[in-house]
């Protein structure tokens, strides 16, 4: 969002212009590098997941609210909470689950691979959101529906076992 705003590809709603300044570029870039490096350390990635899970939901809410312009504040924040926070919660939940399973199967050594896939997925999603936003929304909607469907099947399967 920061880079898209700085290059004129994204107009932020009033009150969120701070996301598009050069100081935030430095802060966001530094945080991104630290997170990428930290997720390659098996025990540290679990500690970061404890912090990142609620932070990802808040970031999803803020990111959505920063792009919604022509709605009342009530609708803007409701949409941000449901769409932005919900999508962020689903994606973060998937990555935490995948990383936890990877740690269990590989004693943490497979987490570097999982983190690398997560990084590639994040970059592709960000680029798609800028270049072809409709395709990106469709892919994220499909991903959310798939995860909810799989979780439902898993839950129903566990209920049948008992």
Coordinates of C-alpha atoms in Angstrom, one line a residue:
X1 CA 0.0 0.0 0.0
X2 CA 2.8 2.4 0.9
X3 CA 4.6 1.9 -2.4
X4 CA 1.4 2.0 -4.4
X5 CA 0.4 5.2 -2.7
X6 CA 3.9 6.8 -3.3
X7 CA 3.8 5.9 -7.0
X8 CA 0.2 7.3 -7.4
X9 CA -1.4 3.9 -8.0
X10 CA -3.5 4.1 -4.8
X11 CA -5.4 7.0 -3.3
X12 CA -5.8 6.6 0.5
X13 CA -8.9 7.8 2.3
X14 CA -8.7 10.9 4.5
X15 CA -7.0 10.1 7.8
X16 CA -4.8 7.4 6.3
X17 CA -2.5 9.5 4.2
X18 CA 0.3 8.8 6.7
X19 CA 0.6 5.3 5.2
X20 CA 1.9 6.8 2.0
X21 CA 5.0 8.7 3.2
X22 CA 8.7 8.0 2.9
X23 CA 9.2 7.4 6.7
X24 CA 6.6 4.7 6.6
X25 CA 8.5 3.1 3.6
X26 CA 11.5 2.8 5.8
X27 CA 9.6 1.5 8.8
X28 CA 7.5 -1.0 6.7
X29 CA 10.6 -2.2 4.8
X30 CA 12.6 -2.7 8.0
X31 CA 9.7 -4.6 9.6
X32 CA 9.3 -6.8 6.5
X33 CA 13.0 -7.7 6.4
X34 CA 13.1 -8.5 10.2
X35 CA 10.0 -10.6 9.8
X36 CA 11.3 -12.5 6.8
X37 CA 14.6 -13.3 8.6
X38 CA 12.9 -14.1 11.9
X39 CA 10.6 -16.7 10.3
X40 CA 13.6 -18.7 9.2
X41 CA 14.5 -19.4 12.9
X42 CA 12.3 -22.4 14.0
X43 CA 11.5 -21.4 17.6
X44 CA 11.3 -17.6 16.9
X45 CA 8.6 -18.1 14.2
X46 CA 6.2 -19.5 16.8
X47 CA 6.8 -16.5 19.1
X48 CA 6.2 -14.2 16.1
X49 CA 2.9 -16.0 15.3
X50 CA 1.6 -15.1 18.7
X51 CA 2.3 -11.5 18.0
X52 CA 1.5 -11.5 14.2
X53 CA -1.9 -13.2 14.4
X54 CA -3.7 -10.3 16.2
X55 CA -1.5 -7.8 14.4
X56 CA -2.5 -9.2 11.0
X57 CA -6.1 -8.8 11.8
X58 CA -5.7 -5.2 12.8
X59 CA -3.6 -4.6 9.7
X60 CA -6.3 -6.1 7.5
X61 CA -8.9 -3.8 9.1
X62 CA -6.7 -0.7 8.7
X63 CA -5.7 -1.6 5.2
X64 CA -9.4 -2.0 4.1
X65 CA -10.5 1.1 5.9
X66 CA -7.7 3.2 4.3
X67 CA -9.1 2.4 0.8
X68 CA -12.8 2.8 1.4
X69 CA -13.8 6.4 0.7
X70 CA -17.4 7.1 -0.2
X71 CA -19.2 5.3 2.7
X72 CA -20.5 6.4 6.1
X73 CA -18.1 5.7 8.9
X74 CA -20.3 3.0 10.2
X75 CA -20.4 1.1 6.9
X76 CA -16.7 1.8 6.3
X77 CA -15.6 0.2 9.6
X78 CA -18.1 -2.6 9.3
X79 CA -16.8 -3.5 5.9
X80 CA -13.2 -3.1 7.2
X81 CA -13.9 -5.4 10.1
X82 CA -15.7 -8.1 8.2
X83 CA -13.8 -8.1 4.9
X84 CA -10.3 -6.9 5.9
X85 CA -10.2 -8.4 9.3
X86 CA -11.9 -11.6 8.2
X87 CA -9.7 -12.2 5.2
X88 CA -6.6 -11.4 7.3
X89 CA -7.7 -13.8 10.0
X90 CA -8.3 -16.7 7.5
X91 CA -4.9 -16.2 5.8
X92 CA -3.0 -15.8 9.1
X93 CA -4.8 -18.9 10.5
X94 CA -3.7 -20.9 7.4
X95 CA -0.1 -19.9 7.7
X96 CA 0.0 -20.5 11.4
X97 CA -1.5 -24.0 10.9
X98 CA 0.8 -24.8 8.1
X99 CA 3.9 -23.7 10.0
X100 CA 2.8 -25.6 13.1
X101 CA 2.3 -28.8 11.1
X102 CA 5.6 -28.2 9.4
X103 CA 7.3 -27.9 12.7
X104 CA 5.7 -31.1 14.0
X105 CA 6.8 -33.0 10.9
X106 CA 10.3 -31.6 10.4
X107 CA 11.3 -30.4 13.9
X108 CA 11.2 -26.8 12.5
X109 CA 13.6 -27.3 9.6
X110 CA 10.8 -27.1 7.0
X111 CA 9.7 -23.7 8.3
X112 CA 12.2 -22.0 6.0
X113 CA 10.5 -23.5 3.0
X114 CA 7.0 -22.6 4.3
X115 CA 8.2 -19.0 5.0
X116 CA 9.6 -18.8 1.6
X117 CA 6.3 -19.9 0.0
X118 CA 4.5 -17.4 2.2
X119 CA 6.8 -14.6 1.0
X120 CA 6.3 -15.5 -2.6
X121 CA 2.5 -15.7 -2.1
X122 CA 2.5 -12.3 -0.4
X123 CA 4.5 -10.7 -3.2
X124 CA 2.3 -12.2 -5.9
X125 CA -0.9 -11.2 -4.1
X126 CA 0.4 -7.6 -3.7
X127 CA 1.3 -7.4 -7.3
X128 CA -2.0 -8.8 -8.5
X129 CA -3.9 -6.4 -6.2
X130 CA -2.2 -3.5 -8.0
X131 CA -2.2 -4.9 -11.6
X132 CA -5.5 -6.8 -11.7
X133 CA -7.5 -6.2 -8.5
X134 CA -10.6 -8.1 -9.7
X135 CA -8.5 -11.3 -10.2
X136 CA -6.9 -10.8 -6.8
X137 CA -10.3 -10.4 -5.1
X138 CA -11.6 -13.5 -6.9
X139 CA -8.5 -15.5 -5.8
X140 CA -8.8 -14.4 -2.2
X141 CA -12.5 -15.1 -2.2
X142 CA -11.9 -18.6 -3.6
X143 CA -9.1 -19.2 -1.0
X144 CA -11.4 -18.1 1.9
X145 CA -14.3 -20.3 0.7
X146 CA -11.9 -23.3 0.2
X147 CA -10.5 -22.8 3.8
X148 CA -13.9 -22.5 5.3
X149 CA -15.1 -25.6 3.4
X150 CA -12.0 -27.7 4.4
X151 CA -12.4 -26.6 8.1
X152 CA -16.1 -27.5 8.0
X153 CA -15.3 -31.0 6.6
X154 CA -12.5 -31.5 9.2
X155 CA -14.9 -30.4 12.0
X156 CA -17.7 -32.7 10.7
X157 CA -15.2 -35.6 10.3
X158 CA -14.1 -35.2 13.9
X159 CA -17.6 -35.1 15.1
X160 CA -18.4 -38.4 13.3
X161 CA -15.4 -40.1 14.9
X162 CA -16.6 -39.4 18.4

